[in-house]
Amino acid sequence: MSDADDSSTDTHAHDHDHHDGPGYSTPQAAIEESTPEKLAYVMGLYVGTDVDAPDFLGVVDVDPDSETYCEVVDRVEMPNRGDELHHFGWNACSSSCHMDGLERQHLVIPGQRSSRIHVVDATDRRNPELAHVIEPEEVFEYDLSAPHTVHCVPDGKMVLSMLGDADGELPGGFLELNDDFEIAGRWDPPGEIEMNYDYWYQPRRNVMISSEWAAPKTYYPGFDMEDVEAGNYGRKLHVWNWEEGTVKQTLDLGEEGMIPLEVRFLHSPVSTHGFVGAALSSNVFHFYERDGTYHADKVIDVESREHDDWDMPVPGLVTDLLVSMDDRYLFFSNWLHGDVRMYDVSDPDNPRLADRIWAGGNFGPRHPIEGERAVHGGPQMLQLSLDGERLYWTTSLFSSWDEQFYPDEGAEGSVMLKADVDPRRGTMELDEEFLVDFGEMPHGPARAHEIRWPDGDCTSDVWS
Amino acid sequence: MVDDTDDTDDANGTATGGDGDVHRIVLTWPDGEDETLRVAGDETILDAAERADLGLPFGCLTGACATCTAHLEAGEVVHERPPRALKAHHREDDYVLCCIARPRSDCRLRVGASVQRELVSNPWK
């Protein structure tokens, strides 16, 4: 089932005019050559509810000229219940753009709770099919569990961040799959890190940065402040030697950097700058290399807000962020507040708030689109069109955490919303003609989580 | 009660064997519905419920995630491996994990997705 029929390719030859591999030769080529997305792949979930059905990969029609615009036009059900589909990734992206014969064809879809890893063949973009399953027992043999981020790496392999050991305790690590979607082994030597979450690699700079959530047994059941006080939640970034797979530096973000989640390097392959959102502290950090070492500075501080119905000020909870393909804008979500923000990061040391939209959450309108259904959770998982003109988001964070903070999210299902972005003027506006209702699924209301485009996006494509 | 000492055969106070008996397990849902299962002592509550096609919620199947949390209203169970997702106060309050809980007597358990929500609340509200 290998998607790499010819591996005899020099991945270091950067002829930007000619490539036959997947993706685009440069981030700017992705902007110029891509066409507006017509389909979106979205994780749909039933785990942790009384709906007796498996989680699914939803295929959403986002083509405004289509008769089924804003509808979930296909659902690939997983073979088992209880997975908690969460994040997912491709077998290949622009990091392999010079690897002739390799195609962006298979989606690797882990179950965050089950530790089961699914491989879906998306050759037919509108009707993808389940092709292969790696069962949890095979994963546990490597004393790893709780797969999260999937990135392909330039030689046709895939590396998954794993948040726990086989018992759901620490340490986590990384699992490598070969191009036949078999477990090749651990990517990292055990013991390099304790906690794990997301990661991003910048191969031209031989660097990878990983972040920290907590042990699966800590975050799986829900958020307990007792665990924060006991130091069971993360606050560090780990800077890796990408080629050697070893940690060369650890940055402690301190009390203002509690629970650093999504890690995004700028897309330019020479850049050593990036951003990470500290969810609990509700701050955004800019990380960068200077004089051979990495540094991280808090550059955006989301202030907690008083709410009549809450005893304590409500933190924003910065749960997702992304960088536009032209590296000019940073978007992030405040899941508890209910806004999505757009910052000019042309000076990454000094982000400038360009615009924001309120939709759902604890401070945004319950009905952001008049006459449409209620939106409970705030903006959460984000995805931006390659040309930077359309921002989409879903509203579920994690099944058990949704239940704590937005119990109606599971009962009524998530929504997918969209804003039209003007990257010249730094503005965005909610598209009131767009709402995908995951409350109206055949088996009942579903949560919706990560979003991907069929041909590359701002949160998965890397350039080598 | 959750008896982590009966039939104990490892240092974590968990049990890996059965007691040789078959027990009558009553599952109750918040809407008042109930179902009765016959569960052998070497079988987990979840496996028995799956066999009966009852669709209880579950996740990791290793005792780490608490998706399958039930409240033990009467009777006695043992966990076949450490119930890592439950804190000490949860265990004292008779919450159990169906994926790794085996009966040691006839039991009545309150089940369904809403039971898991009782483990944590919004800390700021």
Coordinates of C-alpha atoms in Angstrom, one line a residue:
Chain A
M1 CA 0.0 0.0 0.0
S2 CA 3.0 2.2 -0.2
D3 CA 2.4 5.7 -1.7
A4 CA 6.2 5.9 -2.5
D5 CA 6.8 3.8 -5.6
D6 CA 10.2 5.5 -6.2
S7 CA 12.3 6.5 -3.3
S8 CA 15.4 7.1 -5.3
T9 CA 15.0 10.9 -5.2
D10 CA 17.2 13.6 -3.9
T11 CA 15.0 15.4 -1.4
H12 CA 17.6 18.1 -1.0
A13 CA 17.6 19.2 -4.6
H14 CA 15.5 22.3 -4.5
D15 CA 14.5 22.9 -8.1
H16 CA 11.4 25.1 -7.4
D17 CA 10.3 25.1 -11.0
H18 CA 9.9 21.3 -11.5
H19 CA 8.6 18.8 -9.0
D20 CA 6.5 15.7 -9.4
G21 CA 6.0 14.9 -5.7
P22 CA 3.1 16.0 -3.5
G23 CA 2.2 19.5 -2.5
Y24 CA 3.7 22.7 -3.6
S25 CA 7.4 23.8 -4.1
T26 CA 7.1 26.8 -1.8
P27 CA 4.6 28.4 0.6
Q28 CA 4.0 31.1 -2.0
A29 CA 3.5 28.5 -4.7
A30 CA 0.7 27.0 -2.5
I31 CA -1.0 30.4 -2.4
E32 CA -0.6 31.0 -6.2
E33 CA -1.3 27.5 -7.5
S34 CA -4.0 26.2 -5.2
T35 CA -7.7 26.5 -6.1
P36 CA -10.4 27.4 -3.5
E37 CA -11.2 24.3 -1.4
K38 CA -14.3 22.4 -2.4
L39 CA -14.2 19.7 0.3
A40 CA -13.1 19.6 3.9
Y41 CA -12.3 16.6 6.0
V42 CA -13.5 17.0 9.5
M43 CA -13.3 14.6 12.5
G44 CA -16.8 13.7 13.8
L45 CA -17.2 12.2 17.3
Y46 CA -19.7 10.2 19.3
V47 CA -17.2 8.9 22.0
G48 CA -18.4 9.7 25.5
T49 CA -22.1 10.0 24.6
D50 CA -25.0 7.6 24.7
V51 CA -25.1 7.5 20.9
D52 CA -24.2 3.9 20.0
A53 CA -22.1 4.6 16.9
P54 CA -18.4 5.0 16.0
D55 CA -16.6 8.2 15.4
F56 CA -16.3 9.2 11.7
L57 CA -14.3 11.1 9.1
G58 CA -16.8 13.7 7.7
V59 CA -16.5 15.0 4.2
V60 CA -18.0 18.4 4.1
D61 CA -19.0 20.2 0.9
V62 CA -17.5 23.7 1.0
D63 CA -18.1 24.6 -2.6
P64 CA -20.5 27.5 -2.8
D65 CA -21.6 26.5 -6.3
S66 CA -22.6 23.0 -5.2
E67 CA -26.1 21.9 -4.5
T68 CA -24.9 20.2 -1.3
Y69 CA -23.0 23.3 0.0
C70 CA -22.5 23.2 3.8
E71 CA -23.6 19.5 4.0
V72 CA -21.7 16.5 5.3
V73 CA -21.8 14.6 2.0
D74 CA -19.9 11.5 3.1
R75 CA -19.0 9.9 6.4
V76 CA -16.3 7.2 6.8
E77 CA -17.3 5.4 10.0
M78 CA -14.4 3.8 12.0
P79 CA -14.7 0.1 12.7
N80 CA -14.9 0.5 16.5
R81 CA -16.6 2.8 18.9
G82 CA -14.7 4.8 21.5
D83 CA -11.8 6.2 19.5
E84 CA -12.1 9.9 20.1
L85 CA -10.9 11.0 16.7
H86 CA -9.0 14.2 17.3
H87 CA -6.1 15.3 15.1
F88 CA -5.0 13.6 11.8
G89 CA -2.6 14.0 9.0
W90 CA -1.4 13.0 5.5
N91 CA 1.1 10.3 4.5
A92 CA 2.8 13.0 2.5
C93 CA 2.9 16.8 2.2
S94 CA 5.0 19.5 0.6
S95 CA 8.0 18.3 2.6
S96 CA 8.2 15.5 0.1
C97 CA 7.5 17.7 -3.0
H98 CA 10.7 16.5 -4.7
M99 CA 10.0 12.9 -4.0
D100 CA 8.7 11.7 -7.4
G101 CA 6.0 9.0 -7.2
L102 CA 4.9 9.9 -3.7
E103 CA 1.3 11.1 -3.4
R104 CA -0.8 12.8 -0.8
Q105 CA -3.2 9.9 -0.8
H106 CA -3.7 8.5 2.7
L107 CA -5.1 10.1 5.8
V108 CA -3.7 8.8 9.1
I109 CA -6.4 9.1 11.7
P110 CA -5.6 8.2 15.3
G111 CA -8.0 7.5 18.1
Q112 CA -6.9 9.7 21.0
R113 CA -8.6 7.5 23.6
S114 CA -8.4 4.1 21.9
S115 CA -4.8 4.4 20.7
R116 CA -6.1 2.8 17.4
I117 CA -4.6 4.2 14.2
H118 CA -6.7 4.3 11.1
V119 CA -5.5 4.7 7.5
V120 CA -8.0 6.1 5.0
D121 CA -7.4 6.0 1.3
A122 CA -8.5 9.4 -0.1
T123 CA -7.7 8.7 -3.7
D124 CA -11.3 9.5 -4.4
R125 CA -11.5 12.8 -2.5
R126 CA -15.2 12.8 -2.2
N127 CA -15.6 9.1 -1.2
P128 CA -12.6 8.1 0.9
E129 CA -12.4 4.5 2.2
L130 CA -10.9 2.9 5.2
A131 CA -7.8 1.0 4.1
H132 CA -5.9 -0.2 7.1
V133 CA -6.1 -0.3 10.9
I134 CA -3.2 -0.6 13.5
E135 CA -4.8 -2.0 16.6
P136 CA -4.1 -0.6 20.0
E137 CA -2.3 -3.7 21.2
E138 CA 0.3 -3.2 18.4
V139 CA 0.9 0.4 19.7
F140 CA 1.1 -0.7 23.3
E141 CA 4.0 -3.0 22.5
Y142 CA 6.1 0.1 22.1
D143 CA 4.9 1.3 25.6
L144 CA 3.1 4.2 24.0
S145 CA -0.5 5.3 23.9
A146 CA -2.8 8.3 23.1
P147 CA -1.6 9.3 19.6
H148 CA -2.1 12.9 18.8
T149 CA -0.3 14.9 16.0
V150 CA 0.5 13.2 12.7
H151 CA 3.2 14.7 10.4
C152 CA 4.6 13.0 7.4
V153 CA 8.4 13.3 7.2
P154 CA 10.3 13.8 4.0
D155 CA 11.2 10.2 3.1
G156 CA 7.6 8.9 3.0
K157 CA 7.4 8.0 6.7
M158 CA 5.0 9.4 9.3
V159 CA 5.7 10.4 12.9
L160 CA 3.0 10.6 15.6
S161 CA 3.3 12.3 18.9
M162 CA 2.2 9.9 21.7
L163 CA 1.1 11.4 25.0
G164 CA 1.4 8.4 27.3
D165 CA 2.9 5.0 28.0
A166 CA 0.9 1.9 27.5
D167 CA -0.9 2.5 30.9
G168 CA -1.8 6.1 30.1
E169 CA 0.9 7.4 32.4
L170 CA 4.1 9.3 31.6
P171 CA 6.4 9.3 29.7
G172 CA 5.0 9.8 26.2
G173 CA 7.2 9.8 23.0
F174 CA 6.9 9.5 19.3
L175 CA 5.9 6.6 17.1
E176 CA 7.1 6.1 13.5
L177 CA 5.2 4.5 10.7
N178 CA 6.8 3.3 7.5
D179 CA 5.4 4.0 4.0
D180 CA 3.4 0.7 4.2
F181 CA 1.6 2.1 7.3
E182 CA 3.3 -0.4 9.6
I183 CA 4.8 0.6 12.9
A184 CA 8.5 1.1 12.3
G185 CA 9.3 1.7 15.9
R186 CA 9.8 4.5 18.3
W187 CA 11.1 7.6 16.6
D188 CA 12.8 8.9 19.8
P189 CA 14.9 7.2 22.4
P190 CA 12.7 6.6 25.5
G191 CA 13.3 9.1 28.2
E192 CA 13.9 12.2 26.2
I193 CA 10.7 13.8 27.4
E194 CA 8.0 13.2 30.0
M195 CA 4.9 15.0 28.7
N196 CA 4.0 15.4 25.0
Y197 CA 1.4 17.0 22.9
D198 CA 1.9 18.7 19.5
Y199 CA 5.0 19.1 17.4
W200 CA 6.2 20.9 14.3
Y201 CA 9.5 20.3 12.5
Q202 CA 11.5 22.7 10.3
P203 CA 13.9 20.3 8.5
R204 CA 16.0 23.0 6.8
R205 CA 17.0 24.2 10.3
N206 CA 17.3 20.6 11.7
V207 CA 14.9 21.5 14.5
M208 CA 11.6 20.2 15.9
I209 CA 9.7 21.7 18.8
S210 CA 7.2 19.7 20.9
S211 CA 4.8 20.9 23.6
E212 CA 3.1 19.5 26.7
W213 CA -0.4 18.6 27.7
A214 CA -0.4 16.0 30.5
A215 CA -0.4 12.3 31.1
P216 CA -3.5 10.7 29.4
K217 CA -4.8 9.5 32.8
T218 CA -4.8 13.2 33.9
Y219 CA -6.5 14.9 30.9
Y220 CA -8.7 12.1 29.7
P221 CA -11.3 12.2 32.5
G222 CA -11.6 16.0 32.4
F223 CA -9.9 19.1 33.7
D224 CA -9.2 19.1 37.5
M225 CA -7.6 22.1 39.1
E226 CA -6.1 19.8 41.7
D227 CA -3.9 18.4 38.9
V228 CA -2.7 21.9 38.0
E229 CA -1.7 22.5 41.6
A230 CA 0.0 19.1 41.7
G231 CA 2.1 20.0 38.7
N232 CA 0.5 17.3 36.5
Y233 CA 0.0 19.7 33.6
G234 CA 2.8 20.8 31.2
R235 CA 4.4 24.2 30.7
K236 CA 7.5 23.4 28.6
L237 CA 8.7 23.4 25.0
H238 CA 11.2 20.8 23.9
V239 CA 13.6 21.8 21.1
W240 CA 14.8 18.7 19.3
N241 CA 17.7 17.9 17.0
W242 CA 15.4 16.8 14.1
E243 CA 17.9 14.4 12.4
E244 CA 19.1 12.8 15.6
G245 CA 15.7 12.7 17.4
T246 CA 17.1 14.0 20.6
V247 CA 16.2 16.9 22.8
K248 CA 18.9 19.6 22.8
Q249 CA 17.1 22.3 24.8
T250 CA 14.0 22.6 27.0
L251 CA 12.2 25.9 27.6
D252 CA 10.2 26.3 30.7
L253 CA 7.5 28.8 29.9
G254 CA 6.6 29.2 33.6
E255 CA 3.3 30.1 35.2
E256 CA 2.4 32.2 32.2
G257 CA 2.9 29.3 29.8
M258 CA 0.7 26.6 31.4
I259 CA -0.5 23.9 29.0
P260 CA 1.3 24.9 25.7
L261 CA -0.6 23.2 23.0
E262 CA -0.4 23.8 19.2
V263 CA 3.1 24.6 17.9
R264 CA 3.3 26.4 14.5
F265 CA 6.6 27.4 12.9
L266 CA 6.3 30.0 10.2
H267 CA 6.0 28.3 6.8
S268 CA 9.1 29.7 5.2
P269 CA 11.6 26.8 5.3
V270 CA 14.4 29.0 6.5
S271 CA 12.5 30.6 9.4
T272 CA 13.4 29.8 13.0
H273 CA 10.4 31.7 14.3
G274 CA 7.1 30.3 15.4
F275 CA 4.2 30.5 17.9
V276 CA 2.7 28.4 20.6
G277 CA -0.6 29.0 22.5
A278 CA -0.5 28.3 26.2
A279 CA -4.1 27.2 26.7
L280 CA -4.6 27.5 30.4
S281 CA -2.6 30.7 30.9
S282 CA -4.3 32.1 27.8
N283 CA -1.1 33.6 26.4
V284 CA 0.6 33.3 23.0
F285 CA 4.4 32.8 23.0
H286 CA 6.8 33.7 20.1
F287 CA 9.7 31.3 20.0
Y288 CA 12.8 31.9 17.9
E289 CA 16.5 31.0 17.6
R290 CA 19.2 33.5 18.5
D291 CA 22.9 32.8 18.9
G292 CA 22.4 29.1 18.5
T293 CA 19.7 28.7 21.2
Y294 CA 15.9 29.0 21.3
H295 CA 14.0 31.5 23.3
A296 CA 10.3 32.0 24.0
D297 CA 8.6 35.3 24.9
K298 CA 5.1 36.0 25.8
V299 CA 3.7 38.3 23.1
I300 CA 0.0 38.1 23.5
D301 CA -1.8 38.0 26.8
V302 CA -5.6 37.3 26.8
E303 CA -7.0 38.8 30.0
S304 CA -9.6 36.8 32.0
R305 CA -13.0 38.3 32.1
E306 CA -15.7 38.6 34.7
H307 CA -18.9 36.8 34.0
D308 CA -22.1 37.1 36.0
D309 CA -22.6 33.3 36.2
W310 CA -19.0 32.4 37.1
D311 CA -17.4 32.7 40.5
M312 CA -13.9 33.3 39.0
P313 CA -12.9 35.3 36.0
V314 CA -13.2 33.3 32.8
P315 CA -9.8 32.6 31.0
G316 CA -9.8 32.8 27.2
L317 CA -8.4 29.3 26.8
V318 CA -6.2 29.6 23.7
T319 CA -6.8 26.1 22.3
D320 CA -5.7 26.4 18.7
L321 CA -3.7 28.8 16.5
L322 CA -2.4 28.8 13.0
V323 CA -0.2 30.9 10.8
S324 CA -1.3 32.0 7.3
M325 CA 0.6 30.5 4.4
D326 CA 2.3 33.9 3.7
D327 CA 3.5 34.1 7.4
R328 CA 1.8 37.4 7.8
Y329 CA -1.1 36.6 10.1
L330 CA -1.6 34.5 13.2
F331 CA -5.2 33.4 14.0
F332 CA -6.1 31.9 17.4
S333 CA -9.2 30.8 19.2
N334 CA -10.4 31.7 22.7
W335 CA -12.6 28.7 23.3
L336 CA -14.1 29.8 26.7
H337 CA -14.5 33.4 25.7
G338 CA -15.9 32.7 22.3
D339 CA -13.8 34.8 19.9
V340 CA -11.3 34.1 17.1
R341 CA -8.6 36.7 16.6
M342 CA -6.4 37.7 13.7
Y343 CA -3.0 39.3 14.5
D344 CA -0.6 40.8 12.1
V345 CA 2.7 39.0 12.8
S346 CA 4.9 40.7 10.1
D347 CA 6.9 41.7 13.2
P348 CA 6.7 38.4 15.1
D349 CA 8.1 40.0 18.3
N350 CA 5.2 42.5 18.3
P351 CA 1.9 41.0 17.1
R352 CA -0.7 43.6 16.3
L353 CA -4.4 42.8 16.7
A354 CA -6.0 43.2 13.3
D355 CA -9.5 41.9 13.8
R356 CA -11.7 39.5 15.7
I357 CA -15.1 37.7 15.5
W358 CA -17.3 36.7 18.4
A359 CA -19.4 33.5 17.9
G360 CA -20.7 31.4 20.7
G361 CA -18.7 30.7 23.9
N362 CA -19.4 32.5 27.1
F363 CA -19.3 36.1 25.8
G364 CA -20.2 35.7 22.1
P365 CA -23.7 35.6 20.6
R366 CA -25.5 32.3 21.2
H367 CA -26.9 32.7 17.6
P368 CA -24.0 34.3 15.6
I369 CA -26.1 33.9 12.5
E370 CA -29.6 35.2 13.0
G371 CA -32.3 32.6 12.4
E372 CA -29.8 29.7 12.6
R373 CA -29.2 27.2 15.4
A374 CA -27.5 28.0 18.7
V375 CA -23.7 27.8 18.9
H376 CA -22.5 26.6 22.3
G377 CA -18.8 26.1 22.3
G378 CA -16.5 29.0 21.3
P379 CA -14.3 28.8 18.2
Q380 CA -11.9 26.0 18.6
M381 CA -10.1 24.1 15.8
L382 CA -9.1 26.5 13.0
Q383 CA -8.3 26.0 9.4
L384 CA -7.4 28.6 6.8
S385 CA -7.6 28.4 3.0
L386 CA -4.2 28.3 1.3
D387 CA -4.8 31.7 -0.2
G388 CA -5.6 33.1 3.3
E389 CA -9.1 34.3 2.4
R390 CA -11.4 31.9 4.2
L391 CA -11.0 30.9 7.9
Y392 CA -13.1 28.0 9.1
W393 CA -13.5 26.6 12.6
T394 CA -15.3 23.9 14.6
T395 CA -16.4 24.2 18.3
S396 CA -15.5 21.0 20.1
L397 CA -12.4 20.7 22.2
F398 CA -12.3 17.2 23.7
S399 CA -15.3 15.1 24.7
S400 CA -14.8 15.2 28.5
W401 CA -13.7 18.8 28.6
D402 CA -16.7 19.8 26.4
E403 CA -18.9 18.1 29.0
Q404 CA -17.5 20.3 31.8
F405 CA -17.6 23.6 30.0
Y406 CA -20.2 23.3 27.3
P407 CA -22.5 20.4 28.1
D408 CA -24.9 21.4 25.3
E409 CA -22.1 20.8 22.7
G410 CA -22.5 17.0 23.0
A411 CA -26.2 17.1 23.3
E412 CA -26.8 19.3 20.3
G413 CA -23.7 18.7 18.3
S414 CA -21.0 21.0 17.0
V415 CA -21.1 23.5 14.2
M416 CA -18.5 24.5 11.6
L417 CA -18.4 28.2 10.8
K418 CA -16.5 30.4 8.4
A419 CA -15.2 33.9 8.1
D420 CA -14.2 35.7 4.9
V421 CA -10.7 37.2 5.4
D422 CA -9.2 40.2 3.6
P423 CA -5.4 39.6 4.0
R424 CA -4.7 43.0 2.4
R425 CA -6.7 45.0 4.9
G426 CA -6.3 42.7 7.8
T427 CA -10.1 42.2 8.3
M428 CA -12.5 39.3 8.6
E429 CA -16.2 39.0 8.6
L430 CA -18.5 36.1 9.6
D431 CA -20.0 34.5 6.5
E432 CA -23.7 34.3 7.5
E433 CA -24.4 32.0 4.5
F434 CA -22.2 29.3 5.9
L435 CA -23.0 26.9 8.8
V436 CA -22.4 23.1 8.9
D437 CA -24.6 21.6 11.5
F438 CA -23.1 18.4 13.0
G439 CA -26.2 18.3 15.2
E440 CA -28.0 16.8 12.2
M441 CA -26.2 13.5 11.6
P442 CA -27.8 10.2 10.9
H443 CA -26.9 8.6 14.3
G444 CA -27.5 11.8 16.2
P445 CA -25.7 15.0 17.2
A446 CA -21.9 14.7 16.8
R447 CA -18.9 16.8 18.0
A448 CA -16.6 18.1 15.3
H449 CA -12.9 18.6 15.7
E450 CA -9.9 19.1 13.3
I451 CA -10.4 20.3 9.7
R452 CA -8.1 19.5 6.8
W453 CA -8.2 20.3 3.0
P454 CA -7.7 17.5 0.5
D455 CA -4.6 19.2 -1.0
G456 CA -2.7 20.7 1.8
D457 CA -3.3 23.3 4.5
C458 CA -1.8 25.8 6.8
T459 CA -1.5 23.4 9.8
S460 CA 0.1 20.4 8.1
D461 CA 2.3 21.3 5.2
V462 CA 6.0 21.7 5.9
W463 CA 8.8 22.6 3.4
S464 CA 12.2 20.9 3.5
Chain B
M1 CA -18.2 -1.4 47.4
V2 CA -15.1 -1.6 45.3
D3 CA -13.1 -4.4 46.8
D4 CA -9.5 -4.1 45.7
T5 CA -8.4 -6.8 48.0
D6 CA -10.6 -9.8 47.1
D7 CA -8.7 -12.2 44.9
T8 CA -5.8 -9.8 44.8
D9 CA -2.8 -11.1 43.0
D10 CA -0.6 -8.1 42.4
A11 CA 0.9 -5.2 44.2
N12 CA -1.6 -2.8 42.9
G13 CA -4.5 -4.4 44.7
T14 CA -6.1 -5.5 41.5
A15 CA -7.4 -8.9 40.5
T16 CA -6.7 -10.9 37.4
G17 CA -8.7 -14.1 38.1
G18 CA -12.4 -14.8 38.4
D19 CA -14.4 -16.1 41.4
G20 CA -16.0 -18.9 39.4
D21 CA -19.5 -17.6 39.9
V22 CA -21.9 -15.9 37.6
H23 CA -23.5 -12.7 39.0
R24 CA -26.7 -10.9 38.3
I25 CA -25.9 -7.3 37.3
V26 CA -28.5 -4.7 37.0
L27 CA -27.6 -1.6 34.9
T28 CA -29.7 1.5 35.3
W29 CA -29.8 4.6 33.0
P30 CA -30.8 8.1 34.1
D31 CA -34.1 7.9 32.1
G32 CA -35.2 5.0 34.3
E33 CA -34.5 2.2 31.9
D34 CA -32.7 -0.8 33.3
E35 CA -31.2 -4.0 32.0
T36 CA -30.1 -7.2 33.8
L37 CA -27.1 -9.1 32.7
R38 CA -25.5 -12.4 33.8
V39 CA -21.8 -11.7 34.2
A40 CA -19.2 -14.3 35.1
G41 CA -16.5 -13.3 37.6
D42 CA -13.8 -13.4 35.0
E43 CA -15.6 -11.1 32.6
T44 CA -15.7 -7.3 32.7
I45 CA -19.0 -5.4 33.0
L46 CA -18.3 -3.7 29.7
D47 CA -17.6 -7.0 27.9
A48 CA -20.9 -8.4 29.2
A49 CA -22.7 -5.3 28.1
E50 CA -21.1 -5.4 24.7
R51 CA -22.1 -9.1 24.4
A52 CA -25.7 -8.0 25.1
D53 CA -25.4 -5.2 22.6
L54 CA -26.2 -2.5 25.2
G55 CA -23.8 0.2 23.8
L56 CA -22.3 1.5 27.1
P57 CA -19.8 4.3 26.5
F58 CA -16.1 3.4 26.6
G59 CA -12.7 4.7 25.4
C60 CA -9.2 3.4 26.2
L61 CA -10.2 0.0 27.6
T62 CA -7.2 0.2 29.9
G63 CA -8.6 2.1 32.9
A64 CA -6.9 5.4 32.0
C65 CA -9.7 7.5 30.5
A66 CA -12.9 7.1 32.6
T67 CA -15.3 7.3 29.6
C68 CA -16.9 4.0 30.9
T69 CA -17.4 5.3 34.5
A70 CA -20.3 3.8 36.3
H71 CA -21.5 4.3 39.9
L72 CA -21.8 1.2 41.9
E73 CA -25.1 1.4 43.8
A74 CA -25.0 -2.0 45.4
G75 CA -22.7 -5.1 45.3
E76 CA -19.0 -5.6 44.9
V77 CA -16.6 -5.4 42.0
V78 CA -12.8 -5.6 41.6
H79 CA -10.7 -3.8 39.0
E80 CA -8.5 -6.2 36.9
R81 CA -5.8 -3.5 36.6
P82 CA -5.3 -0.2 38.4
P83 CA -8.2 2.3 37.7
R84 CA -5.8 5.1 36.9
A85 CA -8.5 7.5 35.7
L86 CA -10.2 7.5 39.1
K87 CA -8.8 9.6 41.9
A88 CA -8.9 8.2 45.5
H89 CA -12.0 10.2 46.3
H90 CA -13.8 8.9 43.2
R91 CA -13.1 5.3 44.3
E92 CA -14.2 6.1 47.9
D93 CA -17.5 7.4 46.4
D94 CA -18.0 4.0 44.6
Y95 CA -17.2 5.1 41.0
V96 CA -15.9 2.2 39.0
L97 CA -14.6 1.7 35.4
C98 CA -16.7 -0.8 33.5
C99 CA -13.9 -1.7 31.1
I100 CA -11.8 -3.2 33.9
A101 CA -14.4 -4.0 36.6
R102 CA -15.4 -7.6 37.3
P103 CA -18.2 -8.5 39.6
R104 CA -17.7 -10.3 42.9
S105 CA -21.4 -10.3 43.8
D106 CA -24.7 -9.4 42.3
C107 CA -24.5 -5.7 41.6
R108 CA -26.5 -2.7 40.6
L109 CA -24.7 0.0 38.6
R110 CA -25.8 3.4 37.4
V111 CA -24.5 3.8 33.8
G112 CA -24.6 6.0 30.8
A113 CA -22.4 8.9 29.5
S114 CA -23.7 11.3 32.2
V115 CA -22.0 9.4 35.0
Q116 CA -18.5 10.3 33.8
R117 CA -19.5 14.0 34.1
E118 CA -19.9 13.6 37.8
L119 CA -16.1 13.1 38.2
V120 CA -15.2 16.7 37.4
S121 CA -16.9 20.1 37.4
N122 CA -16.2 23.5 36.0
P123 CA -13.5 24.8 38.5
W124 CA -14.3 28.4 37.9
K125 CA -18.0 28.4 38.1

